[in-house]
Short mmCIF file of N, CA and C in Angstrom, two decimals:
data_model
loop_
_atom_site.label_atom_id
_atom_site.label_comp_id
_atom_site.label_asym_id
_atom_site.label_seq_id
_atom_site.Cartn_x
_atom_site.Cartn_y
_atom_site.Cartn_z
N MET A 246 -6.74 6.23 -1.31
CA MET A 246 -7.11 7.62 -1.10
C MET A 246 -6.98 8.02 0.36
N ASN A 247 -5.96 7.50 1.03
CA ASN A 247 -5.83 7.73 2.47
C ASN A 247 -4.88 8.88 2.82
N TYR A 248 -4.39 9.58 1.81
CA TYR A 248 -3.56 10.77 2.04
C TYR A 248 -4.19 11.92 1.25
N ALA A 249 -4.35 13.06 1.91
CA ALA A 249 -5.09 14.17 1.31
C ALA A 249 -4.52 14.61 -0.03
N GLU A 250 -3.20 14.77 -0.12
CA GLU A 250 -2.61 15.31 -1.35
C GLU A 250 -2.74 14.33 -2.52
N HIS A 251 -2.61 13.02 -2.24
CA HIS A 251 -2.82 12.04 -3.31
C HIS A 251 -4.28 12.01 -3.70
N ASN A 252 -5.16 12.14 -2.72
CA ASN A 252 -6.59 12.21 -2.96
C ASN A 252 -6.89 13.34 -3.95
N LYS A 253 -6.30 14.51 -3.70
CA LYS A 253 -6.49 15.65 -4.61
C LYS A 253 -5.87 15.37 -5.98
N GLU A 254 -4.74 14.64 -5.96
CA GLU A 254 -4.06 14.28 -7.20
C GLU A 254 -4.99 13.48 -8.11
N LEU A 255 -5.81 12.61 -7.51
CA LEU A 255 -6.71 11.76 -8.27
C LEU A 255 -7.99 12.50 -8.67
N HIS A 256 -8.50 13.33 -7.77
CA HIS A 256 -9.84 13.89 -7.96
C HIS A 256 -9.86 15.39 -8.23
N GLY A 257 -8.73 16.07 -8.11
CA GLY A 257 -8.70 17.50 -8.33
C GLY A 257 -9.05 18.31 -7.09
N SER A 258 -9.68 17.66 -6.13
CA SER A 258 -9.99 18.29 -4.83
C SER A 258 -10.12 17.17 -3.81
N LEU A 259 -10.08 17.53 -2.54
CA LEU A 259 -10.15 16.51 -1.50
C LEU A 259 -11.51 15.84 -1.52
N TYR A 260 -11.49 14.52 -1.63
CA TYR A 260 -12.72 13.73 -1.63
C TYR A 260 -12.56 12.62 -0.62
N LYS A 261 -13.22 12.76 0.53
CA LYS A 261 -13.13 11.75 1.57
C LYS A 261 -14.41 10.95 1.60
N THR A 262 -14.29 9.68 1.28
CA THR A 262 -15.46 8.81 1.29
C THR A 262 -15.95 8.60 2.72
N GLU A 263 -17.22 8.21 2.85
CA GLU A 263 -17.77 7.98 4.18
C GLU A 263 -17.04 6.84 4.89
N GLU A 264 -16.61 5.86 4.13
CA GLU A 264 -15.87 4.72 4.67
C GLU A 264 -14.64 4.47 3.80
N PRO A 265 -13.63 3.80 4.33
CA PRO A 265 -12.44 3.49 3.51
C PRO A 265 -12.82 2.67 2.27
N VAL A 266 -12.12 2.91 1.17
CA VAL A 266 -12.30 2.12 -0.05
C VAL A 266 -11.34 0.94 0.02
N ILE A 267 -11.88 -0.27 -0.01
CA ILE A 267 -11.09 -1.48 0.19
C ILE A 267 -11.12 -2.35 -1.07
N PHE A 268 -9.98 -2.90 -1.43
CA PHE A 268 -9.94 -3.92 -2.47
C PHE A 268 -8.95 -5.00 -2.01
N THR A 269 -9.04 -6.17 -2.60
CA THR A 269 -8.19 -7.28 -2.18
C THR A 269 -7.26 -7.70 -3.32
N LYS A 270 -6.19 -8.36 -2.92
CA LYS A 270 -5.26 -8.95 -3.87
C LYS A 270 -5.10 -10.43 -3.54
N ALA A 271 -5.06 -11.26 -4.56
CA ALA A 271 -4.83 -12.70 -4.36
C ALA A 271 -3.39 -12.93 -3.89
N ASP A 272 -3.14 -14.10 -3.31
CA ASP A 272 -1.79 -14.39 -2.84
C ASP A 272 -0.79 -14.45 -3.99
N SER A 273 -1.25 -14.68 -5.21
CA SER A 273 -0.35 -14.69 -6.36
C SER A 273 0.15 -13.29 -6.71
N ALA A 274 -0.46 -12.26 -6.12
CA ALA A 274 0.00 -10.89 -6.34
C ALA A 274 1.28 -10.59 -5.55
N LEU A 275 1.54 -11.38 -4.53
CA LEU A 275 2.65 -11.10 -3.63
C LEU A 275 4.00 -11.29 -4.32
N LEU A 276 4.87 -10.29 -4.18
CA LEU A 276 6.22 -10.34 -4.74
C LEU A 276 7.20 -9.97 -3.63
N THR A 277 8.08 -10.91 -3.27
CA THR A 277 8.97 -10.72 -2.12
C THR A 277 10.42 -11.01 -2.49
N ASN A 278 11.29 -10.81 -1.50
CA ASN A 278 12.70 -11.21 -1.58
C ASN A 278 13.46 -10.57 -2.74
N GLY A 279 13.06 -9.38 -3.14
CA GLY A 279 13.80 -8.68 -4.18
C GLY A 279 13.65 -9.23 -5.58
N HIS A 280 12.66 -10.12 -5.78
CA HIS A 280 12.45 -10.65 -7.13
C HIS A 280 12.01 -9.53 -8.06
N PRO A 281 12.36 -9.61 -9.33
CA PRO A 281 12.00 -8.53 -10.26
C PRO A 281 10.50 -8.47 -10.52
N PHE A 282 10.04 -7.26 -10.83
CA PHE A 282 8.65 -7.05 -11.22
C PHE A 282 8.58 -6.98 -12.73
N PHE A 283 7.71 -7.78 -13.33
CA PHE A 283 7.54 -7.79 -14.78
C PHE A 283 6.29 -7.00 -15.15
N ILE A 284 6.46 -5.95 -15.93
CA ILE A 284 5.32 -5.15 -16.37
C ILE A 284 4.42 -6.02 -17.24
N PRO A 285 3.15 -6.14 -16.88
CA PRO A 285 2.26 -7.02 -17.66
C PRO A 285 1.96 -6.47 -19.05
N ASP A 286 1.61 -7.37 -19.95
CA ASP A 286 1.40 -6.96 -21.34
C ASP A 286 0.03 -6.34 -21.59
N PHE A 287 -0.83 -6.30 -20.56
CA PHE A 287 -2.18 -5.76 -20.76
C PHE A 287 -2.29 -4.29 -20.35
N THR A 288 -1.16 -3.65 -20.05
CA THR A 288 -1.19 -2.24 -19.67
C THR A 288 -0.11 -1.45 -20.39
N HIS A 289 -0.42 -0.19 -20.68
CA HIS A 289 0.56 0.71 -21.28
C HIS A 289 1.08 1.71 -20.25
N ARG A 290 0.49 1.68 -19.04
CA ARG A 290 0.98 2.53 -17.96
C ARG A 290 0.78 1.80 -16.64
N CYS A 291 1.89 1.38 -16.06
CA CYS A 291 1.87 0.67 -14.78
C CYS A 291 2.51 1.59 -13.73
N ASP A 292 1.70 2.03 -12.77
CA ASP A 292 2.15 3.00 -11.77
C ASP A 292 2.55 2.35 -10.46
N TYR A 293 3.58 2.90 -9.84
CA TYR A 293 3.94 2.52 -8.47
C TYR A 293 3.09 3.33 -7.50
N GLU A 294 2.73 2.72 -6.39
CA GLU A 294 2.08 3.40 -5.27
C GLU A 294 2.76 2.89 -4.01
N THR A 295 3.61 3.71 -3.44
CA THR A 295 4.40 3.33 -2.26
C THR A 295 3.53 3.43 -1.01
N GLU A 296 3.55 2.39 -0.18
CA GLU A 296 2.66 2.37 0.97
C GLU A 296 3.33 1.73 2.19
N LEU A 297 2.88 2.15 3.37
CA LEU A 297 3.23 1.44 4.58
C LEU A 297 2.37 0.17 4.63
N VAL A 298 3.01 -0.96 4.91
CA VAL A 298 2.31 -2.24 4.97
C VAL A 298 2.38 -2.78 6.39
N VAL A 299 1.23 -3.22 6.89
CA VAL A 299 1.11 -3.74 8.26
C VAL A 299 0.89 -5.25 8.19
N ARG A 300 1.61 -6.00 9.05
CA ARG A 300 1.47 -7.46 9.07
C ARG A 300 0.61 -7.89 10.27
N ILE A 301 -0.48 -8.58 9.95
CA ILE A 301 -1.38 -9.08 11.00
C ILE A 301 -0.72 -10.26 11.71
N SER A 302 -0.86 -10.28 13.05
CA SER A 302 -0.14 -11.28 13.84
C SER A 302 -1.05 -12.22 14.64
N ARG A 303 -2.37 -12.01 14.55
CA ARG A 303 -3.28 -12.91 15.26
C ARG A 303 -4.66 -12.84 14.62
N LEU A 304 -5.43 -13.89 14.87
CA LEU A 304 -6.78 -13.99 14.33
C LEU A 304 -7.67 -12.93 14.96
N GLY A 305 -8.48 -12.26 14.14
CA GLY A 305 -9.35 -11.24 14.71
C GLY A 305 -10.53 -10.92 13.82
N ARG A 306 -11.64 -10.63 14.44
CA ARG A 306 -12.85 -10.25 13.72
C ARG A 306 -13.60 -9.21 14.54
N SER A 307 -14.17 -8.21 13.87
CA SER A 307 -14.91 -7.13 14.54
C SER A 307 -14.09 -6.53 15.68
N ILE A 308 -12.89 -6.11 15.35
CA ILE A 308 -11.94 -5.58 16.33
C ILE A 308 -12.27 -4.11 16.62
N ALA A 309 -12.38 -3.77 17.87
CA ALA A 309 -12.59 -2.37 18.25
C ALA A 309 -11.33 -1.56 17.96
N PRO A 310 -11.47 -0.32 17.52
CA PRO A 310 -10.28 0.49 17.20
C PRO A 310 -9.27 0.56 18.34
N ARG A 311 -9.73 0.62 19.58
CA ARG A 311 -8.80 0.76 20.71
C ARG A 311 -7.98 -0.50 20.95
N PHE A 312 -8.39 -1.63 20.36
CA PHE A 312 -7.65 -2.88 20.51
C PHE A 312 -6.88 -3.26 19.24
N ALA A 313 -7.04 -2.50 18.18
CA ALA A 313 -6.48 -2.87 16.88
C ALA A 313 -4.96 -3.02 16.92
N HIS A 314 -4.28 -2.20 17.75
CA HIS A 314 -2.81 -2.25 17.79
C HIS A 314 -2.29 -3.61 18.26
N ARG A 315 -3.14 -4.40 18.90
CA ARG A 315 -2.73 -5.72 19.38
C ARG A 315 -2.69 -6.76 18.26
N TYR A 316 -3.21 -6.41 17.10
CA TYR A 316 -3.39 -7.40 16.03
C TYR A 316 -2.35 -7.30 14.92
N TYR A 317 -1.37 -6.42 15.03
CA TYR A 317 -0.27 -6.39 14.07
C TYR A 317 1.05 -6.23 14.82
N ASP A 318 2.08 -6.84 14.26
CA ASP A 318 3.36 -6.89 14.98
C ASP A 318 4.53 -6.27 14.23
N ALA A 319 4.34 -5.94 12.95
CA ALA A 319 5.48 -5.45 12.17
C ALA A 319 4.98 -4.64 10.98
N VAL A 320 5.86 -3.80 10.45
CA VAL A 320 5.53 -2.97 9.30
C VAL A 320 6.69 -2.98 8.30
N THR A 321 6.39 -2.59 7.09
CA THR A 321 7.41 -2.43 6.06
C THR A 321 6.89 -1.46 5.00
N VAL A 322 7.65 -1.33 3.93
CA VAL A 322 7.23 -0.55 2.78
C VAL A 322 6.89 -1.52 1.66
N GLY A 323 5.80 -1.25 0.98
CA GLY A 323 5.41 -2.08 -0.15
C GLY A 323 5.00 -1.21 -1.33
N ILE A 324 4.84 -1.85 -2.48
CA ILE A 324 4.37 -1.17 -3.68
C ILE A 324 3.07 -1.82 -4.13
N ASP A 325 2.05 -1.01 -4.26
CA ASP A 325 0.79 -1.44 -4.86
C ASP A 325 0.84 -1.02 -6.32
N PHE A 326 1.23 -1.95 -7.20
CA PHE A 326 1.29 -1.62 -8.62
C PHE A 326 -0.12 -1.58 -9.20
N THR A 327 -0.34 -0.58 -10.05
CA THR A 327 -1.66 -0.35 -10.62
C THR A 327 -1.56 -0.18 -12.13
N ALA A 328 -2.32 -0.97 -12.86
CA ALA A 328 -2.43 -0.77 -14.31
C ALA A 328 -3.38 0.41 -14.51
N ARG A 329 -2.81 1.62 -14.62
CA ARG A 329 -3.60 2.84 -14.53
C ARG A 329 -4.60 2.98 -15.67
N ASP A 330 -4.18 2.62 -16.87
CA ASP A 330 -5.10 2.72 -18.01
C ASP A 330 -6.27 1.76 -17.85
N LEU A 331 -6.00 0.57 -17.37
CA LEU A 331 -7.07 -0.40 -17.15
C LEU A 331 -7.97 0.05 -16.01
N GLN A 332 -7.38 0.65 -14.98
CA GLN A 332 -8.19 1.16 -13.86
C GLN A 332 -9.18 2.21 -14.35
N LYS A 333 -8.72 3.08 -15.23
CA LYS A 333 -9.59 4.13 -15.76
C LYS A 333 -10.79 3.52 -16.47
N GLU A 334 -10.56 2.47 -17.25
CA GLU A 334 -11.65 1.79 -17.96
C GLU A 334 -12.62 1.15 -16.97
N LEU A 335 -12.07 0.49 -15.96
CA LEU A 335 -12.92 -0.20 -14.99
C LEU A 335 -13.76 0.78 -14.19
N ARG A 336 -13.15 1.89 -13.78
CA ARG A 336 -13.88 2.90 -13.01
C ARG A 336 -15.01 3.49 -13.83
N ALA A 337 -14.77 3.73 -15.11
CA ALA A 337 -15.80 4.31 -15.97
C ALA A 337 -17.00 3.38 -16.10
N LYS A 338 -16.75 2.08 -16.03
CA LYS A 338 -17.83 1.09 -16.15
C LYS A 338 -18.43 0.70 -14.80
N GLY A 339 -17.84 1.23 -13.71
CA GLY A 339 -18.31 0.86 -12.38
C GLY A 339 -17.94 -0.56 -11.99
N HIS A 340 -16.87 -1.09 -12.57
CA HIS A 340 -16.43 -2.45 -12.30
C HIS A 340 -15.42 -2.50 -11.16
N PRO A 341 -15.26 -3.66 -10.53
CA PRO A 341 -14.26 -3.81 -9.46
C PRO A 341 -12.84 -3.58 -9.99
N TRP A 342 -11.91 -3.38 -9.05
CA TRP A 342 -10.54 -3.01 -9.41
C TRP A 342 -9.55 -4.18 -9.44
N GLU A 343 -9.98 -5.38 -9.14
CA GLU A 343 -9.02 -6.47 -8.98
C GLU A 343 -8.15 -6.70 -10.22
N LEU A 344 -8.71 -6.53 -11.41
CA LEU A 344 -7.92 -6.77 -12.62
C LEU A 344 -6.78 -5.77 -12.76
N CYS A 345 -6.98 -4.54 -12.31
CA CYS A 345 -5.93 -3.51 -12.48
C CYS A 345 -5.01 -3.42 -11.27
N LYS A 346 -5.39 -4.05 -10.14
CA LYS A 346 -4.57 -3.94 -8.94
C LYS A 346 -4.18 -5.29 -8.33
N GLY A 347 -4.87 -6.35 -8.68
CA GLY A 347 -4.61 -7.63 -8.04
C GLY A 347 -3.90 -8.65 -8.91
N PHE A 348 -3.33 -8.20 -10.02
CA PHE A 348 -2.68 -9.14 -10.94
C PHE A 348 -1.38 -9.70 -10.34
N ASP A 349 -0.87 -10.75 -10.93
CA ASP A 349 0.34 -11.42 -10.43
C ASP A 349 1.49 -10.44 -10.26
N GLY A 350 2.11 -10.47 -9.08
CA GLY A 350 3.28 -9.64 -8.81
C GLY A 350 2.99 -8.20 -8.46
N SER A 351 1.72 -7.83 -8.33
CA SER A 351 1.37 -6.42 -8.13
C SER A 351 1.51 -5.95 -6.69
N ALA A 352 1.75 -6.86 -5.77
CA ALA A 352 1.90 -6.50 -4.35
C ALA A 352 3.33 -6.77 -3.90
N VAL A 353 4.20 -5.82 -4.16
CA VAL A 353 5.60 -5.98 -3.75
C VAL A 353 5.69 -5.63 -2.26
N VAL A 354 6.43 -6.43 -1.52
CA VAL A 354 6.54 -6.18 -0.08
C VAL A 354 8.00 -6.30 0.35
N GLY A 355 8.40 -5.39 1.24
CA GLY A 355 9.78 -5.36 1.70
C GLY A 355 10.00 -6.18 2.95
N ARG A 356 11.17 -6.01 3.54
CA ARG A 356 11.53 -6.70 4.77
C ARG A 356 10.82 -6.04 5.96
N PHE A 357 10.18 -6.87 6.77
CA PHE A 357 9.41 -6.35 7.88
C PHE A 357 10.30 -5.99 9.07
N ILE A 358 9.89 -4.93 9.76
CA ILE A 358 10.54 -4.51 11.00
C ILE A 358 9.50 -4.55 12.11
N SER A 359 9.85 -5.19 13.21
CA SER A 359 8.89 -5.32 14.31
C SER A 359 8.57 -3.95 14.92
N LYS A 360 7.40 -3.84 15.49
CA LYS A 360 7.01 -2.58 16.14
C LYS A 360 8.00 -2.23 17.25
N GLU A 361 8.47 -3.25 17.98
CA GLU A 361 9.41 -3.00 19.07
C GLU A 361 10.73 -2.44 18.54
N ALA A 362 11.20 -2.98 17.43
CA ALA A 362 12.46 -2.51 16.86
C ALA A 362 12.34 -1.09 16.32
N LEU A 363 11.17 -0.72 15.84
CA LEU A 363 10.96 0.64 15.35
C LEU A 363 11.07 1.65 16.49
N GLY A 364 10.46 1.30 17.62
CA GLY A 364 10.55 2.15 18.79
C GLY A 364 9.84 3.49 18.66
N ARG A 365 8.84 3.56 17.80
CA ARG A 365 8.08 4.81 17.65
C ARG A 365 6.65 4.51 17.25
N ASP A 366 5.80 5.49 17.40
CA ASP A 366 4.38 5.34 17.10
C ASP A 366 4.19 5.07 15.61
N ILE A 367 3.28 4.17 15.29
CA ILE A 367 3.04 3.83 13.89
C ILE A 367 2.50 5.02 13.10
N GLN A 368 1.90 5.98 13.80
CA GLN A 368 1.38 7.18 13.12
C GLN A 368 2.41 8.30 13.08
N ASP A 369 3.68 7.94 13.25
CA ASP A 369 4.77 8.91 13.14
C ASP A 369 5.95 8.28 12.41
N LEU A 370 5.66 7.66 11.27
CA LEU A 370 6.69 7.00 10.49
C LEU A 370 6.84 7.69 9.13
N HIS A 371 8.10 7.89 8.73
CA HIS A 371 8.40 8.44 7.41
C HIS A 371 8.85 7.30 6.49
N PHE A 372 8.42 7.36 5.25
CA PHE A 372 8.86 6.36 4.28
C PHE A 372 8.99 7.03 2.92
N HIS A 373 9.81 6.44 2.05
CA HIS A 373 9.94 7.01 0.72
C HIS A 373 10.42 5.96 -0.28
N LEU A 374 10.27 6.30 -1.55
CA LEU A 374 10.69 5.43 -2.65
C LEU A 374 11.69 6.17 -3.53
N ASP A 375 12.78 5.49 -3.84
CA ASP A 375 13.77 5.98 -4.82
C ASP A 375 13.67 5.14 -6.08
N ILE A 376 13.73 5.79 -7.23
CA ILE A 376 13.84 5.08 -8.51
C ILE A 376 15.11 5.57 -9.19
N ASN A 377 16.00 4.62 -9.46
CA ASN A 377 17.29 4.92 -10.10
C ASN A 377 18.05 5.99 -9.32
N GLY A 378 17.97 5.90 -7.98
CA GLY A 378 18.72 6.80 -7.11
C GLY A 378 18.07 8.14 -6.85
N GLU A 379 16.89 8.38 -7.39
CA GLU A 379 16.19 9.66 -7.19
C GLU A 379 14.92 9.45 -6.39
N LYS A 380 14.73 10.26 -5.34
CA LYS A 380 13.52 10.15 -4.53
C LYS A 380 12.32 10.62 -5.35
N VAL A 381 11.30 9.76 -5.47
CA VAL A 381 10.14 10.09 -6.30
C VAL A 381 8.85 10.19 -5.49
N GLN A 382 8.84 9.63 -4.30
CA GLN A 382 7.63 9.65 -3.49
C GLN A 382 8.00 9.53 -2.03
N GLU A 383 7.34 10.30 -1.17
CA GLU A 383 7.58 10.18 0.26
C GLU A 383 6.30 10.45 1.02
N GLY A 384 6.21 9.81 2.19
CA GLY A 384 5.02 9.96 3.00
C GLY A 384 5.34 9.96 4.48
N HIS A 385 4.40 10.46 5.24
CA HIS A 385 4.48 10.47 6.70
C HIS A 385 3.14 9.97 7.20
N THR A 386 3.15 8.92 8.01
CA THR A 386 1.89 8.29 8.41
C THR A 386 1.00 9.22 9.23
N ALA A 387 1.55 10.28 9.78
CA ALA A 387 0.73 11.27 10.50
C ALA A 387 -0.26 11.96 9.55
N ASP A 388 0.00 11.90 8.25
CA ASP A 388 -0.86 12.56 7.27
C ASP A 388 -2.02 11.70 6.80
N MET A 389 -2.12 10.48 7.32
CA MET A 389 -3.22 9.60 6.90
C MET A 389 -4.57 10.21 7.27
N LEU A 390 -5.52 10.12 6.36
CA LEU A 390 -6.89 10.54 6.66
C LEU A 390 -7.53 9.58 7.66
N ARG A 391 -7.19 8.31 7.53
CA ARG A 391 -7.67 7.29 8.47
C ARG A 391 -6.46 6.52 8.99
N PRO A 392 -6.21 6.56 10.29
CA PRO A 392 -5.03 5.90 10.85
C PRO A 392 -5.10 4.39 10.74
N VAL A 393 -3.96 3.76 10.96
CA VAL A 393 -3.84 2.31 10.81
C VAL A 393 -4.87 1.57 11.65
N ASP A 394 -5.01 1.94 12.92
CA ASP A 394 -5.93 1.20 13.79
C ASP A 394 -7.37 1.29 13.30
N GLU A 395 -7.75 2.41 12.73
CA GLU A 395 -9.10 2.55 12.18
C GLU A 395 -9.28 1.62 10.98
N LEU A 396 -8.24 1.51 10.13
CA LEU A 396 -8.32 0.62 8.98
C LEU A 396 -8.44 -0.83 9.41
N VAL A 397 -7.63 -1.24 10.38
CA VAL A 397 -7.67 -2.62 10.87
C VAL A 397 -9.07 -2.93 11.41
N SER A 398 -9.61 -2.02 12.20
CA SER A 398 -10.93 -2.22 12.77
C SER A 398 -12.00 -2.33 11.68
N PHE A 399 -11.95 -1.41 10.72
CA PHE A 399 -12.96 -1.40 9.66
C PHE A 399 -12.92 -2.69 8.84
N ILE A 400 -11.73 -3.07 8.41
CA ILE A 400 -11.61 -4.27 7.57
C ILE A 400 -12.10 -5.50 8.32
N SER A 401 -11.82 -5.57 9.63
CA SER A 401 -12.18 -6.76 10.40
C SER A 401 -13.70 -6.91 10.58
N ARG A 402 -14.47 -5.90 10.25
CA ARG A 402 -15.93 -6.02 10.28
C ARG A 402 -16.42 -6.91 9.15
N PHE A 403 -15.66 -6.97 8.05
CA PHE A 403 -16.09 -7.68 6.85
C PHE A 403 -15.28 -8.94 6.57
N PHE A 404 -14.00 -8.90 6.94
CA PHE A 404 -13.10 -10.03 6.68
C PHE A 404 -12.45 -10.45 8.00
N THR A 405 -12.48 -11.74 8.31
CA THR A 405 -11.72 -12.22 9.45
C THR A 405 -10.24 -12.07 9.14
N LEU A 406 -9.52 -11.34 9.97
CA LEU A 406 -8.09 -11.15 9.76
C LEU A 406 -7.34 -12.36 10.30
N LYS A 407 -6.40 -12.85 9.51
CA LYS A 407 -5.65 -14.05 9.89
C LYS A 407 -4.17 -13.73 9.96
N THR A 408 -3.47 -14.51 10.77
CA THR A 408 -2.03 -14.32 10.93
C THR A 408 -1.34 -14.36 9.57
N GLY A 409 -0.57 -13.34 9.28
CA GLY A 409 0.14 -13.27 8.01
C GLY A 409 -0.54 -12.40 6.97
N ASP A 410 -1.79 -12.02 7.21
CA ASP A 410 -2.46 -11.10 6.29
C ASP A 410 -1.69 -9.77 6.26
N LEU A 411 -1.73 -9.11 5.11
CA LEU A 411 -1.04 -7.83 4.94
C LEU A 411 -2.06 -6.76 4.59
N ILE A 412 -1.92 -5.60 5.22
CA ILE A 412 -2.78 -4.46 4.91
C ILE A 412 -1.92 -3.33 4.37
N TYR A 413 -2.17 -2.97 3.11
CA TYR A 413 -1.54 -1.79 2.52
C TYR A 413 -2.41 -0.60 2.91
N THR A 414 -1.79 0.46 3.43
CA THR A 414 -2.55 1.50 4.13
C THR A 414 -2.76 2.78 3.33
N GLY A 415 -2.47 2.76 2.04
CA GLY A 415 -2.69 3.94 1.21
C GLY A 415 -1.39 4.61 0.81
N THR A 416 -1.47 5.35 -0.29
CA THR A 416 -0.26 5.96 -0.85
C THR A 416 -0.32 7.48 -0.79
N PRO A 417 0.81 8.13 -0.51
CA PRO A 417 0.85 9.60 -0.55
C PRO A 417 0.96 10.11 -1.97
N VAL A 418 1.00 11.43 -2.10
CA VAL A 418 1.10 12.06 -3.41
C VAL A 418 2.42 11.67 -4.10
N GLY A 419 2.40 11.65 -5.43
CA GLY A 419 3.63 11.40 -6.18
C GLY A 419 3.70 10.09 -6.92
N VAL A 420 2.57 9.41 -7.13
CA VAL A 420 2.61 8.16 -7.87
C VAL A 420 3.01 8.44 -9.31
N GLY A 421 3.55 7.40 -9.96
CA GLY A 421 3.97 7.58 -11.35
C GLY A 421 4.31 6.24 -11.98
N PRO A 422 4.62 6.24 -13.27
CA PRO A 422 4.86 5.00 -13.98
C PRO A 422 6.27 4.44 -13.78
N VAL A 423 6.39 3.13 -13.93
CA VAL A 423 7.70 2.48 -13.96
C VAL A 423 8.00 2.03 -15.39
N HIS A 424 9.27 1.83 -15.64
CA HIS A 424 9.72 1.44 -16.97
C HIS A 424 10.72 0.29 -16.84
N ILE A 425 10.87 -0.45 -17.91
CA ILE A 425 11.84 -1.55 -17.93
C ILE A 425 13.23 -1.03 -17.57
N ASP A 426 13.92 -1.78 -16.71
CA ASP A 426 15.27 -1.50 -16.21
C ASP A 426 15.30 -0.48 -15.07
N ASP A 427 14.15 -0.01 -14.61
CA ASP A 427 14.14 0.83 -13.41
C ASP A 427 14.59 0.02 -12.20
N HIS A 428 15.27 0.70 -11.27
CA HIS A 428 15.72 0.09 -10.02
C HIS A 428 15.03 0.83 -8.88
N LEU A 429 14.23 0.10 -8.09
CA LEU A 429 13.42 0.70 -7.04
C LEU A 429 13.96 0.33 -5.66
N CYS A 430 14.00 1.32 -4.76
CA CYS A 430 14.39 1.09 -3.38
C CYS A 430 13.39 1.78 -2.45
N GLY A 431 12.88 1.04 -1.48
CA GLY A 431 11.94 1.59 -0.52
C GLY A 431 12.58 1.74 0.85
N TRP A 432 12.32 2.86 1.50
CA TRP A 432 12.94 3.19 2.78
C TRP A 432 11.87 3.41 3.85
N LEU A 433 12.13 2.89 5.03
CA LEU A 433 11.31 3.15 6.21
C LEU A 433 12.20 3.86 7.21
N GLU A 434 11.88 5.14 7.47
CA GLU A 434 12.81 6.00 8.20
C GLU A 434 14.15 5.97 7.46
N ASP A 435 15.25 5.64 8.11
CA ASP A 435 16.55 5.66 7.43
C ASP A 435 17.04 4.25 7.07
N GLU A 436 16.11 3.30 7.02
CA GLU A 436 16.49 1.92 6.74
C GLU A 436 15.90 1.45 5.42
N LYS A 437 16.76 0.92 4.55
CA LYS A 437 16.28 0.39 3.28
C LYS A 437 15.67 -0.99 3.51
N VAL A 438 14.38 -1.13 3.18
CA VAL A 438 13.68 -2.39 3.44
C VAL A 438 13.20 -3.07 2.16
N LEU A 439 13.38 -2.39 1.02
CA LEU A 439 12.84 -2.89 -0.23
C LEU A 439 13.77 -2.53 -1.37
N GLU A 440 14.06 -3.51 -2.26
CA GLU A 440 14.93 -3.24 -3.41
C GLU A 440 14.64 -4.29 -4.47
N PHE A 441 14.35 -3.82 -5.69
CA PHE A 441 14.09 -4.76 -6.80
C PHE A 441 14.19 -4.01 -8.12
N ASN A 442 14.20 -4.78 -9.21
CA ASN A 442 14.28 -4.23 -10.58
C ASN A 442 13.00 -4.47 -11.34
N VAL A 443 12.78 -3.64 -12.34
CA VAL A 443 11.61 -3.77 -13.22
C VAL A 443 12.08 -4.38 -14.53
N LYS A 444 11.34 -5.36 -14.98
CA LYS A 444 11.68 -6.06 -16.24
C LYS A 444 10.55 -5.91 -17.26
#
């Protein structure tokens, strides 16, 4: 819920929580190197959520926001797959989201680009997702309700950040379902960093 328009998409109006809503994914959720994503059999609607992903580069705990930029070295585009029907059930019961968001293969991640190679502020990055050659979702990090450094700082109050940890920073408006044989491509600025098929 870190982009206003997606926030409205979910709630019908802008709803900004007092603190960021955080959930975790097990390492078995990670899907890399263009491997295909298999839609799990426990959902009838599996949605893509395109996000900027930040790679943690050093150990850190209780990081002040003004120092947070020192703790990540690269970014990419990733997909936070969500079993939307299961999420609806879990939310209605007040249960955690790990079953609908942390399942195997649900954290697709693209090729990382170093901050130096990007040559621009992390809060001024454009990214988008194409499915079967059609742009379906796009975002600009300037539109985040909570910037990357604030997220890094907040998370580090509760979890010690370790080298290699990945932070998905929220999705803009335009999420939707994937289907078997879909071909997905993720772009960071004008560079394709993510490409895989749905099975």
